[in-house]
Coordinates of N, CA and C in Angstrom, one line a residue:
X13 N -146.6 103.5 -86.8 CA -146.0 103.5 -88.1 C -146.5 102.3 -88.9
X14 N -147.2 102.6 -90.0 CA -147.7 101.5 -90.9 C -147.2 101.9 -92.3
X15 N -146.1 101.2 -92.7 CA -145.4 101.7 -93.9 C -145.2 100.5 -94.9
X16 N -145.3 100.9 -96.2 CA -145.0 99.9 -97.3 C -143.7 100.4 -98.0
X17 N -142.8 99.4 -98.2 CA -141.6 99.7 -99.0 C -141.9 99.1 -100.4
X18 N -141.9 100.0 -101.4 CA -142.3 99.6 -102.7 C -141.1 99.8 -103.7
X19 N -140.9 98.9 -104.6 CA -139.8 99.0 -105.6 C -139.4 97.7 -106.2
X20 N -138.7 97.7 -107.3 CA -138.3 96.5 -107.9 C -137.3 95.7 -107.1
X21 N -137.1 94.4 -107.4 CA -136.1 93.6 -106.7 C -134.8 94.2 -106.8
X22 N -134.0 94.1 -105.7 CA -132.6 94.7 -105.7 C -132.5 96.1 -105.5
X23 N -133.5 96.8 -105.1 CA -133.5 98.3 -104.8 C -133.0 98.6 -103.4
X24 N -132.9 97.6 -102.5 CA -132.4 97.8 -101.2 C -133.5 97.9 -100.2
X25 N -134.7 97.5 -100.5 CA -135.9 97.6 -99.6 C -135.6 96.7 -98.4
X26 N -135.2 95.5 -98.6 CA -135.0 94.6 -97.5 C -134.0 95.1 -96.5
X27 N -132.8 95.5 -97.0 CA -131.8 96.0 -96.1 C -132.2 97.2 -95.2
X28 N -132.9 98.1 -95.8 CA -133.4 99.3 -95.1 C -134.6 98.9 -94.1
X29 N -135.4 97.9 -94.6 CA -136.5 97.5 -93.7 C -136.0 96.9 -92.4
X30 N -135.0 96.0 -92.5 CA -134.4 95.4 -91.4 C -133.8 96.4 -90.4
X31 N -133.1 97.4 -90.9 CA -132.6 98.5 -90.1 C -133.7 99.3 -89.4
X32 N -134.7 99.7 -90.2 CA -135.8 100.5 -89.6 C -136.6 99.7 -88.6
X33 N -136.7 98.4 -88.8 CA -137.4 97.6 -87.9 C -136.7 97.5 -86.5
X34 N -135.4 97.5 -86.6 CA -134.6 97.4 -85.3 C -134.6 98.8 -84.6
X35 N -134.6 99.9 -85.4 CA -134.5 101.2 -84.9 C -135.8 101.6 -84.2
X36 N -137.0 101.2 -84.7 CA -138.3 101.6 -84.2 C -139.0 100.4 -83.5
X37 N -138.3 99.3 -83.4 CA -138.9 98.1 -82.7 C -140.3 97.7 -83.2
X38 N -140.4 97.7 -84.5 CA -141.7 97.2 -85.2 C -141.3 96.2 -86.2
X39 N -142.1 95.2 -86.5 CA -141.7 94.1 -87.3 C -141.6 94.4 -88.8
X40 N -140.6 93.8 -89.4 CA -140.5 93.9 -90.9 C -141.2 92.6 -91.4
X41 N -142.2 92.8 -92.3 CA -142.9 91.7 -92.8 C -142.6 91.5 -94.2
X42 N -141.8 90.5 -94.5 CA -141.3 90.2 -95.9 C -141.9 89.0 -96.4
X43 N -142.7 89.1 -97.4 CA -143.4 87.9 -98.0 C -142.3 87.0 -98.6
X44 N -141.2 87.5 -99.0 CA -140.2 86.7 -99.6 C -139.6 85.8 -98.5
X45 N -139.4 86.3 -97.3 CA -138.8 85.5 -96.2 C -139.9 84.5 -95.8
X46 N -141.2 84.9 -95.7 CA -142.2 83.9 -95.3 C -142.3 82.7 -96.3
X47 N -142.2 83.1 -97.6 CA -142.2 82.0 -98.6 C -141.0 81.1 -98.6
X48 N -139.8 81.7 -98.4 CA -138.6 80.9 -98.4 C -138.6 80.0 -97.2
X49 N -139.2 80.4 -96.0 CA -139.3 79.6 -94.9 C -140.2 78.4 -95.2
X50 N -141.3 78.6 -95.9 CA -142.2 77.6 -96.3 C -141.5 76.6 -97.2
X51 N -140.7 77.1 -98.1 CA -139.9 76.2 -99.0 C -139.0 75.3 -98.2
X52 N -138.3 75.9 -97.3 CA -137.3 75.2 -96.5 C -138.0 74.1 -95.6
X53 N -139.2 74.4 -95.1 CA -139.9 73.5 -94.3 C -140.6 72.4 -95.1
X54 N -140.7 72.6 -96.4 CA -141.3 71.6 -97.3 C -142.8 71.5 -97.2
X55 N -143.5 72.7 -96.8 CA -144.9 72.7 -96.7 C -145.5 72.6 -98.1
X56 N -146.8 72.3 -98.2 CA -147.4 72.3 -99.5 C -147.3 73.6 -100.3
X57 N -147.5 74.7 -99.5 CA -147.4 76.0 -100.1 C -145.9 76.3 -100.5
X58 N -145.0 75.8 -99.7 CA -143.6 75.9 -100.0 C -143.2 75.2 -101.3
X59 N -143.7 74.0 -101.5 CA -143.4 73.3 -102.7 C -143.9 74.0 -104.0
X60 N -145.1 74.5 -103.8 CA -145.7 75.2 -105.0 C -145.0 76.5 -105.3
X61 N -144.6 77.2 -104.2 CA -144.0 78.5 -104.3 C -142.5 78.3 -104.9
X62 N -141.9 77.3 -104.5 CA -140.5 77.0 -104.9 C -140.3 77.1 -106.4
X63 N -141.2 76.4 -107.2 CA -141.0 76.3 -108.6 C -141.3 77.7 -109.2
X64 N -142.3 78.4 -108.7 CA -142.7 79.7 -109.2 C -141.6 80.7 -109.0
X65 N -141.0 80.8 -107.8 CA -139.9 81.7 -107.5 C -138.7 81.5 -108.3
X66 N -138.3 80.2 -108.5 CA -137.1 79.9 -109.3 C -137.3 80.3 -110.7
X67 N -138.5 80.4 -111.2 CA -138.7 80.8 -112.6 C -138.9 82.3 -112.7
X68 N -138.9 83.0 -111.6 CA -139.1 84.5 -111.6 C -140.5 84.9 -111.6
X69 N -141.5 84.0 -111.4 CA -142.9 84.4 -111.4 C -143.4 84.8 -110.0
X70 N -144.7 85.1 -109.9 CA -145.3 85.5 -108.6 C -146.3 84.5 -108.1
X71 N -146.2 84.2 -106.8 CA -147.2 83.4 -106.2 C -148.6 84.0 -106.2
X72 N -149.7 83.3 -106.3 CA -151.0 83.8 -106.4 C -151.4 84.8 -105.3
X73 N -152.2 85.8 -105.7 CA -152.6 86.8 -104.8 C -153.3 86.2 -103.5
X74 N -154.1 85.2 -103.8 CA -154.9 84.6 -102.7 C -154.0 84.0 -101.6
X75 N -152.9 83.3 -102.0 CA -152.0 82.7 -101.0 C -151.2 83.8 -100.3
X76 N -150.8 84.8 -101.0 CA -150.0 85.8 -100.3 C -150.8 86.6 -99.4
X77 N -152.0 87.0 -99.8 CA -152.9 87.7 -98.9 C -153.2 87.0 -97.6
X78 N -153.5 85.7 -97.7 CA -153.7 84.9 -96.6 C -152.6 84.8 -95.6
X79 N -151.3 84.7 -96.1 CA -150.1 84.7 -95.3 C -150.0 86.1 -94.6
X80 N -150.2 87.2 -95.3 CA -150.0 88.5 -94.7 C -151.1 88.8 -93.7
X81 N -152.3 88.4 -94.0 CA -153.4 88.6 -93.0 C -153.1 87.9 -91.7
X82 N -152.6 86.6 -91.8 CA -152.3 85.9 -90.6 C -151.2 86.6 -89.8
X83 N -150.2 87.1 -90.5 CA -149.0 87.8 -89.8 C -149.5 89.1 -89.2
X84 N -150.3 89.8 -89.8 CA -150.7 91.1 -89.3 C -151.6 91.0 -88.0
X85 N -152.2 89.8 -87.8 CA -153.0 89.6 -86.7 C -152.2 89.3 -85.4
X86 N -150.9 89.1 -85.6 CA -150.1 88.8 -84.4 C -149.8 90.0 -83.6
X87 N -149.7 89.9 -82.2 CA -149.6 91.0 -81.3 C -148.5 92.0 -81.6
X88 N -147.3 91.6 -82.1 CA -146.2 92.5 -82.3 C -146.5 93.5 -83.4
X89 N -147.6 93.3 -84.2 CA -147.9 94.3 -85.3 C -148.8 95.4 -84.8
X90 N -149.2 95.4 -83.6 CA -150.2 96.4 -83.1 C -149.6 97.8 -83.1
X91 N -148.3 97.9 -82.7 CA -147.7 99.3 -82.7 C -147.4 99.8 -84.1
X92 N -147.3 98.9 -85.1 CA -147.0 99.3 -86.4 C -146.2 98.2 -87.1
X93 N -145.9 98.4 -88.4 CA -145.2 97.3 -89.2 C -144.6 98.0 -90.5
X94 N -143.7 97.2 -91.0 CA -143.1 97.6 -92.3 C -143.4 96.5 -93.3
X95 N -144.2 96.7 -94.3 CA -144.5 95.7 -95.3 C -143.4 95.8 -96.4
X96 N -142.6 94.7 -96.6 CA -141.5 94.7 -97.5 C -141.8 93.6 -98.6
X97 N -142.1 94.0 -99.8 CA -142.4 93.0 -100.8 C -143.9 92.7 -101.0
X98 N -144.7 93.5 -100.3 CA -146.2 93.3 -100.3 C -146.8 94.7 -100.1
X99 N -147.8 95.0 -100.9 CA -148.4 94.2 -102.0 C -147.6 94.2 -103.3
X100 N -147.8 93.3 -104.2 CA -147.1 93.2 -105.5 C -148.0 93.4 -106.7
X101 N -149.3 93.5 -106.4 CA -150.3 93.7 -107.5 C -151.4 94.6 -107.0
X102 N -152.1 95.2 -108.0 CA -153.2 96.1 -107.6 C -154.2 95.4 -106.8
X103 N -154.5 94.1 -107.2 CA -155.5 93.3 -106.4 C -155.0 93.1 -105.0
X104 N -153.7 92.9 -104.8 CA -153.2 92.7 -103.4 C -153.3 94.0 -102.6
X105 N -153.1 95.2 -103.3 CA -153.2 96.5 -102.7 C -154.6 96.7 -102.2
X106 N -155.6 96.4 -103.1 CA -157.0 96.6 -102.7 C -157.4 95.7 -101.6
X107 N -156.9 94.4 -101.6 CA -157.2 93.5 -100.5 C -156.6 94.0 -99.2
X108 N -155.4 94.6 -99.3 CA -154.8 95.1 -98.0 C -155.6 96.3 -97.5
X109 N -156.1 97.2 -98.4 CA -156.9 98.3 -97.9 C -158.2 97.8 -97.2
X110 N -158.8 96.8 -97.7 CA -160.0 96.2 -97.1 C -159.7 95.5 -95.8
X111 N -158.5 94.8 -95.8 CA -158.1 94.1 -94.6 C -157.8 95.0 -93.4
X112 N -157.2 96.2 -93.7 CA -156.8 97.1 -92.6 C -157.9 98.1 -92.2
X113 N -158.8 98.4 -93.2 CA -159.8 99.4 -92.9 C -159.2 100.8 -92.6
X114 N -160.1 101.8 -92.3 CA -159.6 103.1 -92.1 C -158.8 103.4 -90.9
X115 N -159.1 102.7 -89.8 CA -158.4 103.0 -88.5 C -157.0 102.5 -88.6
X116 N -156.7 101.4 -89.3 CA -155.4 100.9 -89.4 C -154.7 101.0 -90.8
X117 N -155.2 101.9 -91.5 CA -154.8 102.1 -92.9 C -153.3 102.4 -93.0
X118 N -152.7 102.0 -94.2 CA -151.3 102.4 -94.4 C -151.1 103.9 -94.4
X119 N -150.1 104.3 -93.8 CA -149.8 105.8 -93.6 C -149.0 106.3 -94.8
X120 N -148.0 105.5 -95.2 CA -147.1 106.0 -96.3 C -146.5 104.9 -97.0
X121 N -146.2 105.1 -98.3 CA -145.6 104.2 -99.2 C -144.3 104.8 -99.8
X122 N -143.1 104.1 -99.4 CA -141.9 104.7 -99.9 C -141.4 103.9 -101.1
X123 N -141.3 104.6 -102.2 CA -140.9 103.9 -103.5 C -139.4 104.1 -103.7
X124 N -138.7 102.9 -103.7 CA -137.2 102.9 -103.9 C -136.9 102.9 -105.3
X125 N -136.3 104.0 -105.8 CA -136.1 104.3 -107.2 C -134.6 104.0 -107.5
X126 N -134.4 103.0 -108.4 CA -133.1 102.5 -108.9 C -133.2 102.2 -110.4
X127 N -132.1 102.5 -111.2 CA -132.2 102.1 -112.6 C -132.1 100.6 -112.8
X128 N -132.6 100.2 -113.9 CA -132.6 98.7 -114.3 C -131.2 98.2 -114.3
X129 N -130.3 98.9 -115.0 CA -128.9 98.5 -115.1 C -128.3 98.2 -113.7
X130 N -128.5 99.2 -112.8 CA -128.0 99.0 -111.4 C -128.6 97.8 -110.7
X131 N -129.9 97.6 -110.9 CA -130.5 96.5 -110.3 C -129.9 95.1 -110.7
X132 N -129.7 95.0 -112.1 CA -129.2 93.8 -112.6 C -127.8 93.5 -112.0
X133 N -127.0 94.6 -111.9 CA -125.6 94.5 -111.3 C -125.7 94.0 -109.9
X134 N -126.6 94.7 -109.1 CA -126.7 94.3 -107.7 C -127.2 92.9 -107.5
X135 N -128.2 92.5 -108.2 CA -128.7 91.1 -107.9 C -127.8 90.0 -108.4
X136 N -127.2 90.2 -109.6 CA -126.3 89.1 -110.0 C -125.0 89.0 -109.2
X137 N -124.8 90.1 -108.4 CA -123.6 90.1 -107.6 C -123.9 89.6 -106.1
X138 N -125.2 89.4 -105.9 CA -125.6 89.0 -104.5 C -125.3 87.6 -104.2
X139 N -124.9 87.3 -103.0 CA -124.7 86.0 -102.5 C -125.4 85.9 -101.2
X140 N -126.0 84.7 -100.9 CA -126.8 84.5 -99.7 C -126.4 83.3 -98.8
X141 N -126.4 83.5 -97.5 CA -126.1 82.4 -96.6 C -127.2 81.4 -96.6
X142 N -126.9 80.1 -96.9 CA -127.9 79.1 -96.9 C -128.4 78.8 -95.5
X143 N -127.7 79.3 -94.5 CA -128.2 79.0 -93.1 C -129.1 80.1 -92.6
X144 N -128.6 81.3 -92.4 CA -129.3 82.4 -91.8 C -129.9 83.4 -92.8
X145 N -129.7 83.2 -94.1 CA -130.2 84.1 -95.2 C -129.6 85.5 -95.2
X146 N -128.5 85.6 -94.5 CA -127.8 86.9 -94.6 C -127.3 87.1 -96.1
X147 N -127.4 88.4 -96.5 CA -127.0 88.7 -97.9 C -125.6 89.4 -97.9
X148 N -124.8 89.0 -98.9 CA -123.5 89.6 -99.2 C -123.6 90.1 -100.6
X149 N -122.6 90.9 -101.0 CA -122.5 91.4 -102.4 C -121.1 91.3 -102.9
X150 N -120.8 90.7 -104.0 CA -119.5 90.5 -104.5 C -118.8 91.8 -104.8
X151 N -119.5 92.9 -104.9 CA -118.9 94.2 -105.2 C -118.7 95.0 -104.0
X152 N -119.8 95.2 -103.2 CA -119.8 96.2 -102.1 C -119.6 95.5 -100.7
X153 N -119.9 94.2 -100.6 CA -119.9 93.5 -99.3 C -119.5 92.1 -99.5
X154 N -118.3 91.8 -100.0 CA -118.0 90.4 -100.4 C -118.0 89.4 -99.2
X155 N -118.4 88.2 -99.4 CA -118.4 87.2 -98.4 C -116.9 86.8 -98.0
X156 N -116.7 86.1 -96.9 CA -115.4 85.6 -96.5 C -114.9 84.7 -97.6
X157 N -113.6 84.7 -97.7 CA -112.9 83.8 -98.7 C -113.2 82.3 -98.5
X158 N -113.5 82.0 -97.3 CA -113.8 80.6 -96.9 C -115.1 80.1 -97.6
X159 N -116.0 81.0 -98.0 CA -117.3 80.7 -98.5 C -118.3 80.3 -97.5
X160 N -117.9 80.7 -96.2 CA -118.8 80.4 -95.1 C -119.2 81.7 -94.4
X161 N -120.5 81.8 -94.0 CA -121.0 83.0 -93.4 C -120.3 83.3 -92.1
X162 N -120.0 84.6 -91.9 CA -119.3 84.9 -90.7 C -120.3 85.3 -89.6
X163 N -121.6 85.1 -89.9 CA -122.6 85.2 -88.8 C -123.0 83.9 -88.2
X164 N -123.2 82.9 -89.1 CA -123.6 81.6 -88.6 C -122.8 80.4 -89.0
X165 N -121.9 80.6 -90.0 CA -121.0 79.5 -90.5 C -121.7 78.7 -91.6
X166 N -122.9 79.2 -92.1 CA -123.5 78.5 -93.2 C -122.8 78.7 -94.5
X167 N -123.1 77.8 -95.5 CA -122.5 77.9 -96.8 C -123.1 79.1 -97.6
X168 N -122.3 79.8 -98.2 CA -122.7 81.0 -99.0 C -123.0 80.6 -100.4
X169 N -124.1 80.9 -101.0 CA -124.5 80.5 -102.3 C -125.1 81.6 -103.1
X170 N -125.2 81.4 -104.5 CA -126.0 82.3 -105.3 C -127.4 81.7 -105.5
X171 N -128.4 82.4 -105.0 CA -129.7 81.9 -105.2 C -130.1 81.7 -106.7
X172 N -130.8 80.7 -107.0 CA -131.2 80.5 -108.5 C -131.9 81.7 -109.1
X173 N -132.7 82.4 -108.2 CA -133.4 83.6 -108.8 C -132.5 84.8 -108.9
X174 N -131.2 84.7 -108.6 CA -130.3 85.8 -108.8 C -129.4 85.7 -110.0
X175 N -129.7 84.7 -110.9 CA -129.0 84.5 -112.2 C -129.5 85.7 -113.1
X176 N -128.7 86.1 -114.0 CA -129.1 87.3 -114.9 C -130.4 87.0 -115.7
X177 N -130.5 85.8 -116.2 CA -131.7 85.5 -117.0 C -133.0 85.6 -116.1
X178 N -132.9 85.1 -114.9 CA -134.1 85.1 -114.0 C -134.3 86.5 -113.5
X179 N -133.2 87.3 -113.2 CA -133.3 88.6 -112.7 C -134.1 89.5 -113.8
X180 N -133.7 89.3 -115.0 CA -134.4 90.1 -116.1 C -135.9 89.7 -116.2
X181 N -136.2 88.4 -116.0 CA -137.5 88.0 -116.1 C -138.3 88.6 -114.9
X182 N -137.7 88.6 -113.7 CA -138.3 89.1 -112.5 C -138.6 90.6 -112.7
X183 N -137.7 91.3 -113.4 CA -137.9 92.8 -113.6 C -139.1 93.0 -114.6
X184 N -139.2 92.1 -115.6 CA -140.3 92.1 -116.6 C -141.6 91.9 -115.8
X185 N -141.7 90.9 -115.0 CA -142.9 90.6 -114.2 C -143.2 91.8 -113.3
X186 N -142.2 92.4 -112.7 CA -142.4 93.6 -111.8 C -143.0 94.7 -112.6
X187 N -142.5 95.0 -113.8 CA -143.1 96.1 -114.6 C -144.5 95.8 -115.0
X188 N -144.9 94.6 -115.2 CA -146.2 94.3 -115.6 C -147.2 94.3 -114.5
X189 N -146.8 93.7 -113.3 CA -147.7 93.5 -112.2 C -147.6 94.5 -111.1
X190 N -146.3 94.9 -110.7 CA -146.1 95.7 -109.5 C -146.0 97.1 -109.7
X191 N -145.3 97.5 -110.8 CA -145.1 99.0 -111.1 C -146.4 99.8 -111.1
X192 N -147.5 99.3 -111.5 CA -148.8 100.1 -111.4 C -149.2 100.5 -110.0
X193 N -148.6 99.8 -109.0 CA -148.9 100.2 -107.6 C -148.4 101.6 -107.3
X194 N -147.4 102.0 -108.0 CA -146.9 103.4 -107.8 C -148.0 104.4 -108.0
X195 N -148.7 104.3 -109.1 CA -149.8 105.3 -109.4 C -151.0 105.0 -108.4
X196 N -151.2 103.7 -108.1 CA -152.3 103.4 -107.2 C -152.1 104.1 -105.8
X197 N -150.9 104.2 -105.3 CA -150.7 104.9 -104.0 C -150.5 106.4 -104.2
X198 N -150.0 106.8 -105.4 CA -149.9 108.2 -105.6 C -151.3 108.8 -105.6
X199 N -152.3 108.1 -106.2 CA -153.6 108.6 -106.2 C -154.2 108.7 -104.8
X200 N -153.7 107.9 -103.9 CA -154.1 108.0 -102.5 C -153.3 109.0 -101.7
X201 N -152.4 109.7 -102.4 CA -151.5 110.7 -101.8 C -150.7 110.1 -100.6
X202 N -150.2 108.9 -100.8 CA -149.4 108.2 -99.8 C -148.0 107.9 -100.3
X203 N -147.7 108.2 -101.6 CA -146.5 107.8 -102.2 C -145.4 108.9 -102.0
X204 N -144.2 108.4 -101.6 CA -143.0 109.2 -101.5 C -141.8 108.5 -102.2
X205 N -141.0 109.3 -103.0 CA -139.9 108.7 -103.7 C -138.6 108.8 -102.9
X206 N -137.9 107.6 -102.9 CA -136.6 107.6 -102.2 C -135.6 107.3 -103.2
X207 N -134.6 108.1 -103.3 CA -133.5 107.9 -104.3 C -132.5 106.8 -103.8
X208 N -132.9 105.6 -104.1 CA -132.2 104.4 -103.5 C -130.9 104.0 -104.3
X209 N -130.5 104.7 -105.3 CA -129.2 104.3 -105.9 C -128.0 104.9 -105.2
X210 N -128.3 105.7 -104.2 CA -127.2 106.3 -103.4 C -126.6 105.2 -102.4
X211 N -125.4 105.5 -101.8 CA -124.9 104.6 -100.8 C -125.9 104.3 -99.7
X212 N -125.7 103.2 -99.1 CA -126.7 102.7 -98.1 C -126.9 103.7 -97.0
X213 N -125.9 104.3 -96.4 CA -126.0 105.3 -95.4 C -126.7 106.5 -95.8
X214 N -126.5 107.0 -97.0 CA -127.2 108.2 -97.5 C -128.7 107.9 -97.7
X215 N -129.0 106.7 -98.2 CA -130.4 106.3 -98.4 C -131.1 106.2 -97.0
X216 N -130.4 105.7 -96.0 CA -130.9 105.6 -94.6 C -131.2 107.0 -94.1
X217 N -130.3 108.0 -94.3 CA -130.6 109.3 -93.9 C -131.8 109.9 -94.5
X218 N -131.9 109.7 -95.8 CA -133.1 110.2 -96.5 C -134.4 109.6 -96.1
X219 N -134.3 108.3 -95.8 CA -135.4 107.5 -95.3 C -135.9 108.1 -94.0
X220 N -135.0 108.3 -93.0 CA -135.4 108.9 -91.7 C -136.0 110.3 -91.9
X221 N -135.4 111.1 -92.8 CA -135.9 112.5 -93.0 C -137.3 112.4 -93.6
X222 N -137.6 111.5 -94.5 CA -138.9 111.4 -95.1 C -139.9 111.0 -94.0
X223 N -139.6 110.0 -93.2 CA -140.5 109.5 -92.2 C -140.8 110.5 -91.1
X224 N -139.7 111.2 -90.8 CA -139.9 112.2 -89.7 C -140.8 113.4 -90.1
X225 N -140.9 113.6 -91.4 CA -141.7 114.7 -91.9 C -143.1 114.3 -92.2
X226 N -143.5 113.0 -92.0 CA -144.9 112.5 -92.3 C -145.8 112.7 -91.1

């Protein structure tokens, strides 16, 4: 299984990718997680990426492609993988096709479809553990009243890129840079639409149905 989860920030890609990764024992590859780890470790890439992510921008294609290439070469990716948050531009999509070749080409691209109003509500309501990066939601999955994560005890915060101003900028960047990938993969006959505004369990059922039919 070689799958891409495509869609705007806040559409639930990460949540479903983690679940699918555990169900099929294949890695979820999230460039967002890779970048946040680099930021936390204070690497040169992390320092550069930190300022860009806080402003709602995108890290350069060259840096992202290099990170993904390195990750896909690891042994646990041989049975398959889920790309979550990559590619984000047509150039990245083209680089990925060249990187994988025909034998290891992407099999399907699932587009998570959610309205802009719902995305803004979801992201501005999101809270994240500063320790293990677990996500909570003030509406659907509120954090403990103590303000501490019940998984690791870390402090729960609102990430800077989840403020309404930054969320709207991120969506604008998405429309300009990432949305064209929908047509890119549609032309390859690999695109499938997932109605991701439904409850998590219903989205999960539809996800399994889609993948089972491929």
